[in-house]
Short mmCIF file of C-alpha atoms and ligand atoms in Angstrom, two decimals:
data_model
loop_
_atom_site.label_atom_id
_atom_site.label_comp_id
_atom_site.label_asym_id
_atom_site.label_seq_id
_atom_site.Cartn_x
_atom_site.Cartn_y
_atom_site.Cartn_z
CA HIS A 1 14.49 35.16 105.97
CA ALA A 2 15.63 36.20 109.43
CA LYS A 3 18.16 33.39 109.36
CA SER A 4 19.83 34.54 106.13
CA GLY A 5 19.91 38.03 107.51
CA GLU A 6 21.62 36.71 110.59
CA GLN A 7 24.12 34.76 108.53
CA ALA A 8 24.84 37.79 106.40
CA TYR A 9 25.32 39.85 109.57
CA ALA A 10 27.59 37.22 111.07
CA PHE A 11 29.60 37.08 107.85
CA PHE A 12 30.17 40.77 107.72
CA GLU A 13 30.31 41.48 111.40
CA PRO A 14 34.07 41.69 112.13
CA SER A 15 34.95 44.08 109.28
CA MET A 16 31.68 46.07 109.61
CA ASN A 17 32.37 46.56 113.27
CA ALA A 18 35.92 47.66 112.67
CA LEU A 19 34.75 50.13 109.98
CA ALA A 20 31.90 51.38 112.12
CA ARG A 21 34.22 51.80 115.11
CA ASP A 22 36.85 53.74 113.11
CA HIS A 23 34.09 55.84 111.73
CA LEU A 24 32.67 56.63 115.19
CA LEU A 25 36.12 57.42 116.51
CA LEU A 26 36.83 59.84 113.66
CA LEU A 27 33.36 61.43 114.14
CA ASN A 28 34.10 61.83 117.81
CA ASP A 29 37.44 63.49 116.96
CA LEU A 30 35.69 65.68 114.42
CA ARG A 31 33.55 67.21 117.18
CA GLN A 32 36.75 68.28 118.84
CA ALA A 33 38.49 69.41 115.70
CA LEU A 34 37.13 72.97 115.77
CA PRO A 35 37.68 73.75 119.53
CA ARG A 36 41.15 72.18 119.29
CA GLN A 37 42.05 74.33 116.33
CA GLN A 38 42.90 71.45 114.09
CA LEU A 39 41.12 72.74 110.99
CA VAL A 40 43.28 74.59 108.51
CA LEU A 41 42.66 76.31 105.17
CA HIS A 42 44.62 75.80 102.00
CA TYR A 43 44.36 78.06 98.98
CA GLN A 44 44.53 77.16 95.29
CA PRO A 45 45.00 79.89 92.62
CA ILE A 46 42.30 80.51 89.98
CA MET A 47 44.16 82.01 86.98
CA ARG A 48 42.84 84.19 84.24
CA ALA A 49 43.19 82.28 80.94
CA PRO A 50 45.51 81.80 79.23
CA ASP A 51 48.49 82.85 81.34
CA GLY A 52 47.31 84.62 84.44
CA PRO A 53 47.40 86.68 86.50
CA MET A 54 45.77 85.11 89.53
CA ALA A 55 42.18 86.26 89.75
CA ALA A 56 41.27 84.55 93.00
CA ALA A 57 42.02 81.61 95.22
CA GLU A 58 39.70 78.73 96.25
CA VAL A 59 39.58 78.10 99.95
CA LEU A 60 39.89 74.34 100.68
CA ILE A 61 39.60 72.92 104.15
CA ARG A 62 41.95 70.38 105.67
CA TRP A 63 41.95 68.66 109.05
CA GLN A 64 45.30 68.29 110.85
CA HIS A 65 44.43 65.12 112.75
CA PRO A 66 46.76 64.34 115.66
CA GLN A 67 47.14 60.68 114.65
CA HIS A 68 46.14 60.46 111.00
CA GLY A 69 47.97 63.52 109.71
CA LEU A 70 46.52 66.02 107.22
CA LEU A 71 43.06 64.74 106.11
CA LEU A 72 41.36 65.91 102.92
CA PRO A 73 37.68 66.95 102.93
CA GLU A 74 36.51 63.67 101.44
CA ALA A 75 37.51 62.02 104.75
CA PHE A 76 35.26 64.20 106.88
CA ILE A 77 32.95 66.71 105.14
CA ALA A 78 30.17 64.20 104.40
CA ASP A 79 30.27 63.19 108.09
CA ALA A 80 30.28 66.74 109.20
CA GLU A 81 27.12 67.34 107.11
CA ARG A 82 25.34 64.26 108.45
CA ALA A 83 26.36 64.97 112.12
CA GLY A 84 25.16 68.61 111.84
CA LEU A 85 28.72 69.92 112.35
CA ILE A 86 28.97 71.54 108.92
CA VAL A 87 27.30 74.80 109.94
CA ASP A 88 29.79 75.49 112.69
CA ILE A 89 32.69 74.41 110.52
CA GLY A 90 31.39 76.38 107.60
CA ASN A 91 31.01 79.48 109.77
CA TRP A 92 34.59 79.05 110.92
CA VAL A 93 35.78 78.73 107.25
CA ILE A 94 33.99 82.00 106.34
CA ASP A 95 35.47 83.90 109.24
CA ALA A 96 39.00 82.48 108.86
CA ALA A 97 38.95 83.12 105.06
CA CYS A 98 37.84 86.75 105.59
CA ARG A 99 40.61 87.22 108.22
CA GLN A 100 43.22 85.89 105.76
CA LEU A 101 41.84 88.02 102.95
CA ARG A 102 42.13 91.11 105.19
CA GLN A 103 45.83 90.25 105.83
CA TRP A 104 46.52 90.02 102.13
CA LEU A 105 44.71 93.30 101.47
CA ASP A 106 46.69 94.96 104.31
CA ARG A 107 49.88 93.81 102.61
CA GLY A 108 48.84 95.66 99.49
CA ILE A 109 47.66 92.71 97.47
CA SER A 110 44.75 94.71 96.40
CA HIS A 111 43.18 92.47 93.79
CA MET A 112 42.88 89.41 96.01
CA ARG A 113 39.54 87.56 96.00
CA LEU A 114 38.53 84.23 97.61
CA ALA A 115 36.17 81.48 96.52
CA ILE A 116 34.53 79.66 99.45
CA ASN A 117 32.68 76.30 99.24
CA VAL A 118 29.23 76.40 100.80
CA SER A 119 27.44 73.19 101.54
CA ALA A 120 23.71 72.97 100.61
CA ILE A 121 23.03 72.35 104.32
CA GLN A 122 24.73 75.64 105.23
CA LEU A 123 22.54 77.38 102.68
CA HIS A 124 19.40 76.14 104.37
CA TYR A 125 20.54 77.08 107.78
CA ASP A 126 18.72 80.30 108.28
CA ARG A 127 21.66 82.39 109.43
CA LEU A 128 23.98 82.03 106.44
CA VAL A 129 23.31 85.53 105.14
CA GLU A 130 23.91 87.05 108.59
CA THR A 131 27.05 84.97 109.12
CA LEU A 132 28.50 86.23 105.89
CA GLN A 133 27.53 89.83 106.60
CA THR A 134 29.03 89.67 110.07
CA ALA A 135 32.30 88.21 108.77
CA VAL A 136 32.79 90.74 105.94
CA ALA A 137 31.97 93.59 108.32
CA ARG A 138 34.27 92.33 111.08
CA HIS A 139 37.22 92.03 108.71
CA GLY A 140 36.44 94.98 106.48
CA VAL A 141 36.21 93.18 103.17
CA GLU A 142 33.77 93.95 100.41
CA PRO A 143 31.28 91.17 99.64
CA SER A 144 32.33 91.29 96.01
CA ARG A 145 35.67 89.85 97.01
CA LEU A 146 33.99 86.61 97.95
CA THR A 147 32.67 84.06 95.54
CA LEU A 148 30.36 81.55 97.10
CA GLU A 149 30.57 78.16 95.42
CA PHE A 150 27.45 76.04 95.53
CA THR A 151 26.89 72.69 93.79
CA GLU A 152 23.81 71.95 91.81
CA SER A 153 22.38 70.02 94.75
CA VAL A 154 21.31 73.35 96.32
CA ALA A 155 18.43 73.24 93.92
CA MET A 156 17.15 69.87 95.05
CA LYS A 157 15.82 70.80 98.46
CA ASP A 158 13.29 73.58 98.41
CA PRO A 159 14.34 75.31 95.15
CA GLU A 160 12.23 78.44 95.78
CA ARG A 161 13.76 79.06 99.17
CA SER A 162 17.30 78.32 97.85
CA LEU A 163 16.74 80.77 95.04
CA ALA A 164 15.49 83.46 97.41
CA ILE A 165 18.62 83.12 99.61
CA LEU A 166 20.93 83.12 96.62
CA GLN A 167 19.24 86.25 95.29
CA ARG A 168 19.64 87.93 98.68
CA LEU A 169 23.37 87.09 98.70
CA HIS A 170 23.70 88.30 95.13
CA ARG A 171 21.99 91.64 95.93
CA LEU A 172 24.37 92.06 98.86
CA GLY A 173 27.21 91.89 96.38
CA PHE A 174 28.55 88.35 96.92
CA ARG A 175 29.53 86.51 93.78
CA ILE A 176 27.77 83.18 93.19
CA SER A 177 29.42 80.27 91.46
CA LEU A 178 27.81 77.00 90.32
CA ASP A 179 30.41 74.39 91.27
CA ASP A 180 30.93 70.97 89.62
CA PHE A 181 28.65 72.06 86.80
CA GLY A 182 27.28 69.29 84.68
CA THR A 183 27.60 66.52 87.28
CA GLY A 184 24.39 66.83 89.19
CA TYR A 185 20.83 68.01 88.96
CA SER A 186 20.82 70.73 86.33
CA SER A 187 17.55 72.18 85.37
CA LEU A 188 18.16 74.79 82.70
CA LEU A 189 15.08 76.56 83.88
CA TYR A 190 16.61 76.92 87.35
CA LEU A 191 19.89 78.07 85.82
CA LYS A 192 18.00 80.81 84.03
CA GLN A 193 16.60 82.15 87.30
CA LEU A 194 19.81 81.72 89.29
CA PRO A 195 21.77 84.84 90.02
CA ALA A 196 25.08 83.02 89.34
CA THR A 197 28.09 85.07 88.26
CA GLU A 198 30.12 82.01 87.32
CA LEU A 199 30.02 78.40 86.22
CA LYS A 200 32.72 75.93 87.19
CA ILE A 201 33.08 73.14 84.71
CA ASP A 202 33.61 69.90 86.57
CA ARG A 203 36.93 68.18 86.33
CA SER A 204 35.31 65.09 84.81
CA PHE A 205 34.85 67.09 81.52
CA VAL A 206 38.42 68.35 81.65
CA THR A 207 40.35 65.14 82.28
CA GLU A 208 40.01 63.71 78.75
CA ILE A 209 39.29 66.87 76.86
CA ASP A 210 42.39 66.44 74.63
CA GLN A 211 41.42 62.84 73.73
CA ARG A 212 37.69 62.92 73.34
CA ALA A 213 35.81 65.09 70.87
CA HIS A 214 32.70 64.28 72.79
CA ASP A 215 33.98 66.04 75.93
CA ARG A 216 34.99 69.03 73.89
CA THR A 217 31.47 69.23 72.53
CA ILE A 218 30.07 69.26 76.00
CA VAL A 219 32.49 71.88 77.30
CA SER A 220 31.91 74.02 74.27
CA ALA A 221 28.13 73.85 74.84
CA ILE A 222 28.53 74.70 78.55
CA ILE A 223 30.72 77.71 77.64
CA ALA A 224 28.14 78.90 75.04
CA LEU A 225 25.40 78.62 77.63
CA ALA A 226 27.39 80.50 80.29
CA ARG A 227 28.20 83.27 77.81
CA GLN A 228 24.57 83.69 76.85
CA LEU A 229 23.75 84.06 80.51
CA GLN A 230 26.72 86.46 81.02
CA MET A 231 28.55 84.20 83.40
CA GLU A 232 32.27 83.68 83.76
CA ILE A 233 33.59 80.18 83.17
CA VAL A 234 36.16 78.45 85.36
CA ALA A 235 37.56 75.05 84.34
CA GLU A 236 38.72 72.95 87.32
CA GLY A 237 41.24 70.10 87.39
CA VAL A 238 43.53 71.36 84.71
CA GLU A 239 46.58 69.17 84.90
CA THR A 240 48.28 69.20 81.52
CA PRO A 241 49.25 71.81 78.91
CA ALA A 242 47.13 69.97 76.32
CA GLN A 243 43.99 70.34 78.53
CA LYS A 244 44.78 74.03 79.08
CA GLN A 245 45.20 74.61 75.32
CA TRP A 246 41.81 73.07 74.52
CA LEU A 247 40.07 74.97 77.29
CA CYS A 248 41.52 78.28 76.10
CA ASP A 249 40.63 77.50 72.48
CA LEU A 250 37.05 76.77 73.52
CA GLY A 251 36.80 80.12 75.29
CA CYS A 252 37.20 79.29 78.94
CA THR A 253 37.96 82.49 80.93
CA PHE A 254 39.54 81.11 84.10
CA LEU A 255 41.65 78.00 84.81
CA GLN A 256 42.29 76.08 88.04
CA GLY A 257 44.27 72.92 88.56
CA TYR A 258 47.62 71.34 89.50
CA LEU A 259 49.17 72.67 86.25
CA LEU A 260 48.59 76.22 87.46
CA GLY A 261 49.07 75.70 91.20
CA VAL A 262 48.27 73.12 93.87
CA PRO A 263 46.41 74.05 97.07
CA VAL A 264 48.85 75.44 99.63
CA PRO A 265 48.84 77.13 103.06
CA ALA A 266 48.26 80.91 102.92
CA ASP A 267 51.93 81.86 103.35
CA LEU A 268 52.92 79.85 100.30
CA LEU A 269 50.20 81.03 97.90
CA LEU A 270 51.96 84.22 96.94
CA ALA A 271 55.41 82.72 97.26
CA GLU A 272 54.51 80.28 94.50
CA GLY A 273 55.11 82.83 91.78
CA HIS A 274 51.49 83.66 91.05
CA PRO A 275 51.20 87.40 91.86
CA PRO A 276 47.64 88.65 91.80
CA ALA A 277 46.37 90.94 89.14
CA GLY A 278 47.89 94.37 89.05
CA ASP A 279 50.48 93.94 91.78
P1 C2E B 1 35.71 71.06 94.82
O1 C2E B 1 34.96 72.20 95.29
O2 C2E B 1 35.34 70.51 93.49
O3 C2E B 1 37.27 71.45 94.93
C1 C2E B 1 38.17 71.03 93.95
C2 C2E B 1 38.92 69.83 94.42
O4 C2E B 1 39.76 69.39 93.35
C3 C2E B 1 39.85 70.09 95.61
O5 C2E B 1 39.94 68.89 96.34
C4 C2E B 1 41.20 70.33 94.92
O6 C2E B 1 42.30 70.10 95.76
C5 C2E B 1 41.14 69.38 93.82
N1 C2E B 1 41.90 69.74 92.67
C6 C2E B 1 42.34 70.95 92.30
N2 C2E B 1 43.04 70.94 91.17
C7 C2E B 1 43.10 69.62 90.76
C8 C2E B 1 43.70 68.96 89.68
O7 C2E B 1 44.34 69.57 88.83
N3 C2E B 1 43.53 67.58 89.66
C9 C2E B 1 42.82 66.93 90.58
N4 C2E B 1 42.71 65.58 90.45
N5 C2E B 1 42.26 67.52 91.65
C10 C2E B 1 42.38 68.86 91.73
P2 C2E B 1 39.87 68.89 97.92
O8 C2E B 1 40.61 70.07 98.47
O9 C2E B 1 40.18 67.50 98.37
O10 C2E B 1 38.32 69.18 98.19
C11 C2E B 1 37.36 68.24 97.82
C12 C2E B 1 35.97 68.78 98.02
O11 C2E B 1 35.68 69.08 99.37
C13 C2E B 1 35.79 70.18 97.24
O12 C2E B 1 35.56 69.86 95.92
C14 C2E B 1 34.60 70.69 98.01
O13 C2E B 1 33.38 70.15 97.47
C15 C2E B 1 34.80 70.11 99.40
N6 C2E B 1 35.32 71.23 100.29
C16 C2E B 1 36.58 71.68 100.36
N7 C2E B 1 36.66 72.72 101.29
C17 C2E B 1 35.40 72.86 101.75
C18 C2E B 1 34.82 73.72 102.78
O14 C2E B 1 35.46 74.63 103.35
N8 C2E B 1 33.44 73.59 102.99
C19 C2E B 1 32.71 72.68 102.34
N9 C2E B 1 31.40 72.59 102.63
N10 C2E B 1 33.24 71.85 101.40
C20 C2E B 1 34.59 71.90 101.12
CA1 CA B 2 34.60 74.28 94.82
CA1 CA B 3 34.54 72.03 91.97
CA1 CA B 4 34.70 68.81 91.25
#
């Protein structure tokens, strides 16, 4: 038994070590990313269906790595969560997003709102509510201008405590969105109790919506459910006019995806030709 283990180890050793080494190096860099100001925020428009205007923008983190270039969250967010760095990174995202929002408001873009991704780990860190309150107070933005996007996994760990925190945030006026809806743990009972203002239909239901009646049935059911619970519905990953058409026909209220606008740095968001509502 031990021998076959050794053999397996010997067989995998060179590549495993290289992978593990790269991984450790990146993790080490990640610890420095925040103090060295290498993290940046991009913004992707969320448009009112069918043809705008822009209702909000989702805040998406990137890491400008000195050697590897601009890294997407899939390259580092899971590590940041495992290494306990996500709370500091998440706090920075909240503050930087509020600062940017304040700049847009100061420029008279009065209907601007932002959607911020919040990791389940951040939710369970006991200072999330205070961090958010501090950031909105510091930058003078109303909590209702922020939508906090949580995935269904928030319900997995300590559902009662998660629910209590979400209810606190909701009472303070923050909007709550259930991200990637339909892909994870979804207890309908939990959904009923959740103070969510919005459901985001995961891209996996959108990709083939124009080809598969089955996917349309699922999207239609999610929309009916959201409506009954008085939630808004955002479809993510809209890439083609055919997908957009189906989503609008099925009653989706907001659309997000490359068709409507890719994630861009702040200064390009409003230059892209997506003026926010009313301005
Ligand atoms: P998400 O919350 O589901 O965000 C949507 C992702 O889909 C983004 O990827 C976005 O760039 C991408 N996307 C948007 N439109 C389209 C489209 O039409 N087609 C396709 N194929 N993709 C589209 P991104 O920016 O790489 O972010 C990936 C994930 O990383 C996000 O998924 C979110 O879970 C996480 N993330 C991003 N920023 C943050 C952050 O500040 N904090 C935390 N905790 N997580 C973040
Ligand atoms: Ca999201
Ligand atoms: Ca999403
Ligand atoms: Ca998704």
